[in-house]
C-alpha cells in the first residue's frame, strides 16, 4: 500500500531516512516521498515535494547504475553533507576541530575502477552493478571515470569472452598508469598453458602495460609505473592507489603542510609510497606497510630515484604489531593512513611515545573520530581537518587531519 513520508536526514550510506527508521535511497532531507514500505525500506519511491537541493543527475545511467549514490543532490549540498558527517563523528566523541573547505575531485577523473563483466548469449555485459542488485548496468557515458579508463571497457569484455562464464561475474580492475593500462582480473577460470598464451595475446592486441590473472602476472609489456614525487613505482597487481590524481595531490599537500620541516618521519600504513616518497625529498623516512610486496615496490622506486634522502622500509602488521614507543621516539613526525578499521592499536602506542606531530589520513570518519579522541585525551591538539572528496557523487568521505602536542601548537 502506497504511503507518504517525510525525509528527516541523510544516513552515512547516502540514503534518506524517515522516522521508523525507514530508509529511502536517493531521497533528500525535507522531501516528502511516496512508495511501498518493504521492511525498513521504501520501494518504488516517487518524490511528492522535492528539496531545493535536488538536481537532474548529470549521468544518464544514474537511475539503473549503482556506481554513484548522490547525483540527485547539488554539489553544494553534498559538500556540506560530507563536512557534516565528519563534524558529527567528531562531536559524538566529544572532539571539536576546525574544518577547512572541502576539496572535490572533478568529474571524469577516476583513474581506477573495477568493472563487472558477465558473458551472455550475445556476447558480454560490462559495467557496474545496480544498487543492491546483481544486475550489471552498461556505462558508456559514465561521468565518473577518466575517459581513457572508460575507453578500456572493451578490454574487460574481451577478457570475459575468453576466461569468464555465464554463471559467474568477472571482476576486471582497470588502472591508468604512466605506461598505459594496468589490468588485474579475478573470478575467472583457472590458468593453464594454452589459456595463458591466449591472455598474453589479448595483452598484446590491446597494448596493455600489464595483465594479471588471479594475482599472477601473465604479461608485462611495459612497467605500469605510478609516479610518487620524484620516484617511479611499479605496484603489485591490484595494490591500493588513491582514486584520483587530484585527490592524491590534495591529501599529499595537507600531509606536507602537517609534517613541515620534520627531518625524520615515520609513514605507517605506507602502501607503495604515496606519501613516503614525496616526503623523502626533504626528510629521512621509515615506511611501514603490512604487505611485503608493497614495501618491495616502494623500496625499488626509492632506489631508482634521484635526489631523495634515506628511506627504509619494513613489512609489518601494524594491527597486531604496532610500532612501540622506543621505536617511535626517534621520529619528528608520524604519518598514518590506515584502512577503514582505523589505527586503534598504533594510536595507543603513539600516545605513549608522543611524537610532536601526527598527520592522520582517513577513509572512515567514525574510526578517525575514535582515534582522534584517544590522541586529544593524551595531550594532542587537533588543529584542523581537510575533507577530500575524490569519490565524487558517493557517500565515501576521506580526510587529512593535523595533530600536534598541545604545548607545541599547530
Short mmCIF file of C-alpha atoms in Angstrom, two decimals:
data_model
loop_
_atom_site.label_atom_id
_atom_site.label_comp_id
_atom_site.label_asym_id
_atom_site.label_seq_id
_atom_site.Cartn_x
_atom_site.Cartn_y
_atom_site.Cartn_z
CA UNK A 1 0.00 0.00 0.00
CA UNK A 2 1.42 3.39 -1.02
CA UNK A 3 2.50 5.62 1.84
CA UNK A 4 3.76 9.21 2.07
CA UNK A 5 6.65 10.01 4.42
CA UNK A 6 8.94 12.96 5.10
CA UNK A 7 12.71 12.53 4.96
CA UNK A 8 14.39 14.00 8.02
CA UNK A 9 18.08 13.30 7.40
CA UNK A 10 20.69 11.61 5.24
CA UNK A 11 22.40 8.46 6.52
CA UNK A 12 26.07 7.53 6.19
CA UNK A 13 25.32 5.44 3.10
CA UNK A 14 23.66 8.40 1.38
CA UNK A 15 20.09 7.15 1.89
CA UNK A 16 17.30 9.42 3.02
CA UNK A 17 15.98 8.43 6.44
CA UNK A 18 12.44 8.95 7.76
CA UNK A 19 11.18 8.22 11.29
CA UNK A 20 10.92 4.50 11.98
CA UNK A 21 13.59 4.43 10.70
CA UNK A 22 12.66 3.95 7.05
CA UNK A 23 15.48 4.12 4.50
CA UNK A 24 14.84 5.68 1.12
CA UNK A 25 17.62 5.62 -1.49
CA UNK A 26 18.08 8.83 -3.49
CA UNK A 27 15.85 10.95 -1.28
CA UNK A 28 16.94 14.19 0.39
CA UNK A 29 16.18 15.80 3.77
CA UNK A 30 12.93 17.77 3.79
CA UNK A 31 11.42 15.88 0.87
CA UNK A 32 8.00 14.28 1.00
CA UNK A 33 8.14 10.99 -0.87
CA UNK A 34 5.70 8.18 -1.55
CA UNK A 35 6.22 4.48 -2.09
CA UNK A 36 5.53 0.98 -0.85
CA UNK A 37 7.06 0.01 2.52
CA UNK A 38 9.12 -3.19 2.37
CA UNK A 39 10.56 -3.87 5.80
CA UNK A 40 12.64 -0.84 6.73
CA UNK A 41 12.90 0.50 3.15
CA UNK A 42 10.55 2.32 0.79
CA UNK A 43 10.25 0.74 -2.66
CA UNK A 44 9.16 2.42 -5.90
CA UNK A 45 9.87 5.83 -4.43
CA UNK A 46 8.29 8.90 -6.02
CA UNK A 47 9.13 12.47 -4.96
CA UNK A 48 6.00 14.38 -3.94
CA UNK A 49 7.69 17.54 -2.64
CA UNK A 50 11.27 17.94 -3.87
CA UNK A 51 14.11 19.50 -1.94
CA UNK A 52 15.57 22.76 -3.30
CA UNK A 53 18.87 20.83 -3.37
CA UNK A 54 17.54 18.21 -5.82
CA UNK A 55 19.10 18.39 -9.30
CA UNK A 56 18.92 16.41 -12.50
CA UNK A 57 21.63 13.72 -12.39
CA UNK A 58 24.45 14.56 -14.82
CA UNK A 59 24.78 10.91 -15.90
CA UNK A 60 22.12 9.17 -17.98
CA UNK A 61 22.97 5.84 -16.35
CA UNK A 62 22.26 7.04 -12.81
CA UNK A 63 18.80 5.55 -12.38
CA UNK A 64 19.96 1.99 -13.10
CA UNK A 65 23.63 2.13 -12.06
CA UNK A 66 24.83 1.65 -8.50
CA UNK A 67 28.22 3.28 -9.02
CA UNK A 68 27.07 6.63 -7.59
CA UNK A 69 24.65 7.41 -4.76
CA UNK A 70 24.29 11.20 -4.72
CA UNK A 71 23.98 12.57 -8.26
CA UNK A 72 20.44 13.72 -7.45
CA UNK A 73 21.85 16.29 -4.97
CA UNK A 74 23.58 19.57 -5.75
CA UNK A 75 27.35 19.74 -5.41
CA UNK A 76 26.98 22.33 -2.64
CA UNK A 77 24.63 20.08 -0.68
CA UNK A 78 26.95 17.06 -0.99
CA UNK A 79 29.95 19.14 0.07
CA UNK A 80 28.14 20.44 3.15
CA UNK A 81 26.82 16.97 4.00
CA UNK A 82 30.28 15.38 3.83
CA UNK A 83 31.67 18.10 6.07
CA UNK A 84 28.78 17.48 8.48
CA UNK A 85 29.49 13.72 8.50
CA UNK A 86 32.99 14.44 9.78
CA UNK A 87 31.80 17.08 12.22
CA UNK A 88 29.11 14.76 13.63
CA UNK A 89 31.57 11.85 14.01
CA UNK A 90 33.95 14.07 15.97
CA UNK A 91 31.14 15.56 18.06
CA UNK A 92 29.97 12.06 19.03
CA UNK A 93 33.43 11.54 20.57
CA UNK A 94 33.44 14.96 22.24
CA UNK A 95 36.11 16.31 19.87
CA UNK A 96 36.00 19.69 18.13
CA UNK A 97 38.00 20.75 15.10
CA UNK A 98 38.22 23.49 12.51
CA UNK A 99 37.18 22.11 9.13
CA UNK A 100 38.80 23.62 6.07
CA UNK A 101 36.74 24.00 2.87
CA UNK A 102 36.24 20.65 1.15
CA UNK A 103 38.35 19.70 -1.85
CA UNK A 104 36.36 17.83 -4.52
CA UNK A 105 37.87 16.00 -7.46
CA UNK A 106 36.40 16.93 -10.86
CA UNK A 107 34.10 14.68 -12.90
CA UNK A 108 35.69 12.09 -15.20
CA UNK A 109 38.83 11.87 -13.08
CA UNK A 110 38.74 8.36 -11.58
CA UNK A 111 41.90 6.57 -12.70
CA UNK A 112 40.92 3.18 -11.37
CA UNK A 113 37.73 1.12 -11.40
CA UNK A 114 36.62 -2.49 -11.09
CA UNK A 115 34.33 -3.40 -13.96
CA UNK A 116 31.92 -6.31 -13.57
CA UNK A 117 31.58 -8.44 -16.71
CA UNK A 118 29.27 -11.35 -17.44
CA UNK A 119 29.16 -13.48 -20.57
CA UNK A 120 25.79 -13.59 -22.31
CA UNK A 121 24.30 -15.45 -25.26
CA UNK A 122 25.05 -12.45 -27.49
CA UNK A 123 28.47 -11.55 -26.07
CA UNK A 124 29.14 -9.74 -22.80
CA UNK A 125 27.59 -7.28 -20.39
CA UNK A 126 30.11 -4.93 -18.73
CA UNK A 127 29.66 -2.10 -16.28
CA UNK A 128 28.67 -1.52 -12.65
CA UNK A 129 26.12 -3.40 -10.59
CA UNK A 130 22.82 -1.74 -9.87
CA UNK A 131 22.16 -0.74 -6.29
CA UNK A 132 21.83 -3.87 -4.08
CA UNK A 133 21.48 -5.91 -7.24
CA UNK A 134 23.37 -8.48 -9.30
CA UNK A 135 22.16 -6.77 -12.49
CA UNK A 136 25.00 -5.15 -14.43
CA UNK A 137 24.39 -1.72 -15.97
CA UNK A 138 26.43 -0.72 -19.00
CA UNK A 139 28.11 2.69 -18.58
CA UNK A 140 29.26 4.05 -21.98
CA UNK A 141 28.74 7.67 -20.87
CA UNK A 142 29.94 7.35 -17.26
CA UNK A 143 30.65 10.79 -15.75
CA UNK A 144 32.88 9.34 -13.05
CA UNK A 145 35.68 7.56 -14.92
CA UNK A 146 38.58 9.15 -16.75
CA UNK A 147 37.79 8.91 -20.48
CA UNK A 148 40.89 6.74 -21.00
CA UNK A 149 39.56 4.30 -18.42
CA UNK A 150 36.10 4.28 -19.98
CA UNK A 151 37.67 3.54 -23.37
CA UNK A 152 39.26 0.41 -21.86
CA UNK A 153 35.99 -1.40 -21.14
CA UNK A 154 36.35 -3.43 -24.38
CA UNK A 155 39.45 -4.97 -22.76
CA UNK A 156 37.28 -6.22 -19.89
CA UNK A 157 34.79 -7.62 -22.39
CA UNK A 158 37.48 -9.45 -24.35
CA UNK A 159 38.82 -10.99 -21.14
CA UNK A 160 35.34 -12.16 -20.15
CA UNK A 161 34.75 -13.80 -23.52
CA UNK A 162 38.00 -15.70 -23.09
CA UNK A 163 38.01 -16.50 -19.37
CA UNK A 164 34.60 -15.81 -17.90
CA UNK A 165 31.49 -17.94 -17.55
CA UNK A 166 27.76 -17.32 -17.90
CA UNK A 167 27.23 -18.32 -14.29
CA UNK A 168 29.87 -16.10 -12.69
CA UNK A 169 30.88 -12.46 -12.89
CA UNK A 170 34.40 -11.47 -13.82
CA UNK A 171 35.88 -8.58 -11.80
CA UNK A 172 38.29 -6.63 -14.00
CA UNK A 173 40.24 -3.88 -12.26
CA UNK A 174 41.45 -1.26 -14.73
CA UNK A 175 44.12 1.21 -13.61
CA UNK A 176 45.71 4.02 -15.60
CA UNK A 177 49.49 4.08 -15.28
CA UNK A 178 52.24 6.22 -16.78
CA UNK A 179 52.91 3.39 -19.27
CA UNK A 180 49.34 2.51 -20.18
CA UNK A 181 46.61 0.28 -18.85
CA UNK A 182 47.28 -1.99 -15.85
CA UNK A 183 44.71 -4.80 -15.66
CA UNK A 184 44.05 -7.26 -12.83
CA UNK A 185 41.33 -9.93 -13.07
CA UNK A 186 39.60 -12.12 -10.51
CA UNK A 187 36.71 -14.57 -10.69
CA UNK A 188 37.76 -16.26 -13.93
CA UNK A 189 38.61 -19.80 -14.95
CA UNK A 190 41.83 -21.48 -13.80
CA UNK A 191 45.07 -20.86 -15.64
CA UNK A 192 46.76 -23.39 -17.88
CA UNK A 193 49.35 -23.14 -20.65
CA UNK A 194 47.06 -22.51 -23.66
CA UNK A 195 44.88 -20.11 -21.67
CA UNK A 196 47.92 -18.09 -20.56
CA UNK A 197 49.05 -17.83 -24.17
CA UNK A 198 45.61 -16.54 -25.18
CA UNK A 199 45.66 -13.98 -22.36
CA UNK A 200 49.12 -12.79 -23.43
CA UNK A 201 47.76 -12.32 -26.96
CA UNK A 202 44.94 -10.11 -25.62
CA UNK A 203 47.51 -8.04 -23.72
CA UNK A 204 49.44 -7.57 -26.97
CA UNK A 205 46.38 -6.80 -29.09
CA UNK A 206 45.11 -4.14 -26.67
CA UNK A 207 48.53 -2.68 -25.86
CA UNK A 208 48.24 -3.37 -22.13
CA UNK A 209 51.11 -2.38 -19.89
CA UNK A 210 50.43 -5.36 -17.63
CA UNK A 211 47.86 -8.12 -17.27
CA UNK A 212 47.44 -10.18 -14.09
CA UNK A 213 45.01 -13.09 -13.60
CA UNK A 214 44.10 -14.01 -10.02
CA UNK A 215 47.22 -12.18 -8.83
CA UNK A 216 49.60 -13.89 -11.26
CA UNK A 217 51.26 -11.64 -13.84
CA UNK A 218 50.58 -13.05 -17.31
CA UNK A 219 52.11 -10.30 -19.42
CA UNK A 220 54.15 -7.20 -18.63
CA UNK A 221 54.87 -5.34 -21.86
CA UNK A 222 55.76 -2.13 -20.03
CA UNK A 223 56.22 -1.39 -16.34
CA UNK A 224 52.86 0.04 -15.12
CA UNK A 225 54.51 2.93 -13.33
CA UNK A 226 52.82 5.21 -10.82
CA UNK A 227 54.71 8.41 -10.07
CA UNK A 228 55.03 9.48 -6.43
CA UNK A 229 57.03 12.70 -6.22
CA UNK A 230 60.36 12.10 -7.95
CA UNK A 231 60.04 8.31 -7.84
CA UNK A 232 58.52 5.82 -10.27
CA UNK A 233 56.90 2.84 -8.56
CA UNK A 234 55.55 -0.37 -10.09
CA UNK A 235 52.84 -1.50 -7.62
CA UNK A 236 51.96 -5.19 -7.33
CA UNK A 237 48.78 -6.17 -9.20
CA UNK A 238 45.68 -4.81 -7.51
CA UNK A 239 47.63 -2.74 -4.95
CA UNK A 240 45.94 0.22 -3.26
CA UNK A 241 46.07 3.52 -5.14
CA UNK A 242 44.31 6.81 -4.42
CA UNK A 243 41.22 7.04 -6.64
CA UNK A 244 42.18 10.26 -8.47
CA UNK A 245 45.44 12.09 -9.08
CA UNK A 246 43.67 15.26 -7.97
CA UNK A 247 42.62 13.71 -4.65
CA UNK A 248 46.07 12.28 -4.08
CA UNK A 249 47.62 15.70 -4.66
CA UNK A 250 45.22 17.31 -2.17
CA UNK A 251 45.99 14.72 0.52
CA UNK A 252 49.73 14.99 -0.12
CA UNK A 253 49.58 18.79 0.12
CA UNK A 254 47.89 18.50 3.52
CA UNK A 255 50.39 15.91 4.75
CA UNK A 256 53.35 18.03 3.60
CA UNK A 257 51.93 21.02 5.48
CA UNK A 258 51.43 18.99 8.67
CA UNK A 259 54.86 17.36 8.59
CA UNK A 260 56.51 20.72 7.85
CA UNK A 261 60.26 20.79 8.39
CA UNK A 262 60.47 17.45 10.23
CA UNK A 263 63.75 15.68 9.48
CA UNK A 264 62.74 12.13 10.48
CA UNK A 265 59.30 10.84 9.51
CA UNK A 266 57.55 7.50 10.07
CA UNK A 267 54.95 6.69 7.42
CA UNK A 268 52.66 3.99 8.83
CA UNK A 269 50.33 2.01 6.55
CA UNK A 270 52.55 3.39 3.80
CA UNK A 271 51.25 1.38 0.85
CA UNK A 272 53.53 1.78 -2.16
CA UNK A 273 54.81 5.20 -1.11
CA UNK A 274 52.08 7.75 -1.87
CA UNK A 275 53.41 9.92 0.97
CA UNK A 276 56.76 8.29 1.81
CA UNK A 277 58.48 9.05 -1.47
CA UNK A 278 57.47 12.73 -1.81
CA UNK A 279 58.34 13.30 1.87
CA UNK A 280 61.77 11.75 1.25
CA UNK A 281 62.63 14.82 -0.80
CA UNK A 282 63.18 16.74 2.46
CA UNK A 283 63.23 14.16 5.28
CA UNK A 284 64.53 10.72 6.17
CA UNK A 285 61.55 8.35 6.07
CA UNK A 286 60.78 4.96 7.57
CA UNK A 287 57.86 3.38 5.69
CA UNK A 288 55.88 0.56 7.33
CA UNK A 289 53.27 -1.50 5.48
CA UNK A 290 51.70 -4.91 6.11
CA UNK A 291 52.09 -6.21 2.56
CA UNK A 292 55.69 -7.13 1.74
CA UNK A 293 55.04 -6.82 -2.00
CA UNK A 294 54.18 -3.16 -1.49
CA UNK A 295 57.25 -2.37 0.61
CA UNK A 296 59.38 -4.08 -2.04
CA UNK A 297 57.85 -1.90 -4.76
CA UNK A 298 58.35 1.19 -2.60
CA UNK A 299 61.99 0.35 -1.91
CA UNK A 300 62.72 -0.27 -5.58
CA UNK A 301 61.12 3.03 -6.52
CA UNK A 302 63.28 4.85 -3.98
CA UNK A 303 66.48 3.14 -5.16
CA UNK A 304 65.87 4.15 -8.77
CA UNK A 305 65.01 7.77 -7.94
CA UNK A 306 67.47 10.65 -7.78
CA UNK A 307 67.78 13.30 -5.09
CA UNK A 308 65.91 11.58 -2.26
CA UNK A 309 67.03 11.27 1.34
CA UNK A 310 67.40 7.95 3.11
CA UNK A 311 64.26 5.81 3.09
CA UNK A 312 63.91 2.49 4.91
CA UNK A 313 61.02 0.04 4.63
CA UNK A 314 59.52 -2.56 6.94
CA UNK A 315 56.83 -5.16 6.23
CA UNK A 316 54.84 -5.34 9.47
CA UNK A 317 51.24 -5.89 10.52
CA UNK A 318 50.50 -2.71 12.44
CA UNK A 319 47.24 -4.08 13.78
CA UNK A 320 48.98 -6.95 15.55
CA UNK A 321 52.44 -5.42 15.97
CA UNK A 322 52.21 -1.62 16.14
CA UNK A 323 55.43 0.35 16.42
CA UNK A 324 56.29 0.73 20.11
CA UNK A 325 57.35 3.91 21.93
CA UNK A 326 61.05 3.13 21.84
CA UNK A 327 60.78 2.73 18.05
CA UNK A 328 58.67 5.85 17.59
CA UNK A 329 60.62 8.32 19.70
CA UNK A 330 63.30 8.87 17.05
CA UNK A 331 60.78 10.49 14.67
CA UNK A 332 59.85 14.17 14.49
CA UNK A 333 56.56 13.41 12.71
CA UNK A 334 54.33 10.42 12.01
CA UNK A 335 52.00 9.90 9.06
CA UNK A 336 49.07 7.50 9.49
CA UNK A 337 46.96 6.30 6.56
CA UNK A 338 45.12 3.21 7.85
CA UNK A 339 42.28 1.28 6.19
CA UNK A 340 38.66 1.74 7.28
CA UNK A 341 39.25 0.00 10.62
CA UNK A 342 41.42 2.91 11.73
CA UNK A 343 44.62 2.59 13.76
CA UNK A 344 43.48 1.93 17.33
CA UNK A 345 46.44 -0.19 18.45
CA UNK A 346 49.00 2.07 16.79
CA UNK A 347 47.41 5.25 18.15
CA UNK A 348 47.65 3.83 21.68
CA UNK A 349 51.42 3.47 21.23
CA UNK A 350 51.63 6.96 19.76
CA UNK A 351 50.05 8.41 22.88
CA UNK A 352 52.89 6.84 24.89
CA UNK A 353 55.67 7.89 22.53
CA UNK A 354 54.26 11.38 21.90
CA UNK A 355 55.89 12.33 18.59
CA UNK A 356 55.50 16.11 18.16
CA UNK A 357 53.37 15.97 15.00
CA UNK A 358 50.91 13.46 13.52
CA UNK A 359 49.33 13.62 10.07
CA UNK A 360 46.30 11.32 10.03
CA UNK A 361 44.75 10.41 6.66
CA UNK A 362 41.44 8.57 6.96
CA UNK A 363 38.78 6.99 4.76
CA UNK A 364 36.36 6.46 7.66
CA UNK A 365 35.24 9.46 9.78
CA UNK A 366 33.89 7.18 12.54
CA UNK A 367 37.14 5.32 13.27
CA UNK A 368 39.08 8.54 12.72
CA UNK A 369 36.98 10.27 15.39
CA UNK A 370 37.57 7.38 17.79
CA UNK A 371 41.33 7.67 17.28
CA UNK A 372 41.18 11.47 17.46
CA UNK A 373 39.55 11.21 20.90
CA UNK A 374 42.40 8.98 22.09
CA UNK A 375 45.01 11.43 20.82
CA UNK A 376 43.34 14.55 22.22
CA UNK A 377 42.86 12.92 25.63
CA UNK A 378 46.60 12.18 25.62
CA UNK A 379 47.53 15.83 25.12
CA UNK A 380 47.36 16.34 21.35
CA UNK A 381 45.57 19.26 19.72
CA UNK A 382 43.50 18.59 16.60
CA UNK A 383 44.47 21.71 14.67
CA UNK A 384 42.38 21.26 11.54
CA UNK A 385 40.69 18.74 9.26
CA UNK A 386 40.72 18.83 5.46
CA UNK A 387 37.94 16.80 3.85
CA UNK A 388 38.87 15.47 0.40
CA UNK A 389 36.10 14.17 -1.85
CA UNK A 390 37.80 12.07 -4.52
CA UNK A 391 34.86 9.64 -4.60
CA UNK A 392 32.57 12.20 -6.17
CA UNK A 393 28.80 11.53 -6.01
CA UNK A 394 29.34 8.73 -3.48
CA UNK A 395 28.78 8.56 0.28
CA UNK A 396 32.50 7.93 0.79
CA UNK A 397 34.37 10.54 2.85
CA UNK A 398 38.15 10.99 3.11
CA UNK A 399 40.16 13.47 5.13
CA UNK A 400 43.56 14.58 6.34
CA UNK A 401 43.99 15.92 9.88
CA UNK A 402 46.73 17.80 11.70
CA UNK A 403 47.62 16.80 15.27
CA UNK A 404 50.34 18.34 17.40
CA UNK A 405 51.19 18.20 21.09
CA UNK A 406 49.26 20.96 22.78
CA UNK A 407 52.36 22.73 24.05
CA UNK A 408 53.83 22.82 20.51
CA UNK A 409 50.85 24.27 18.65
CA UNK A 410 49.93 23.81 15.03
#
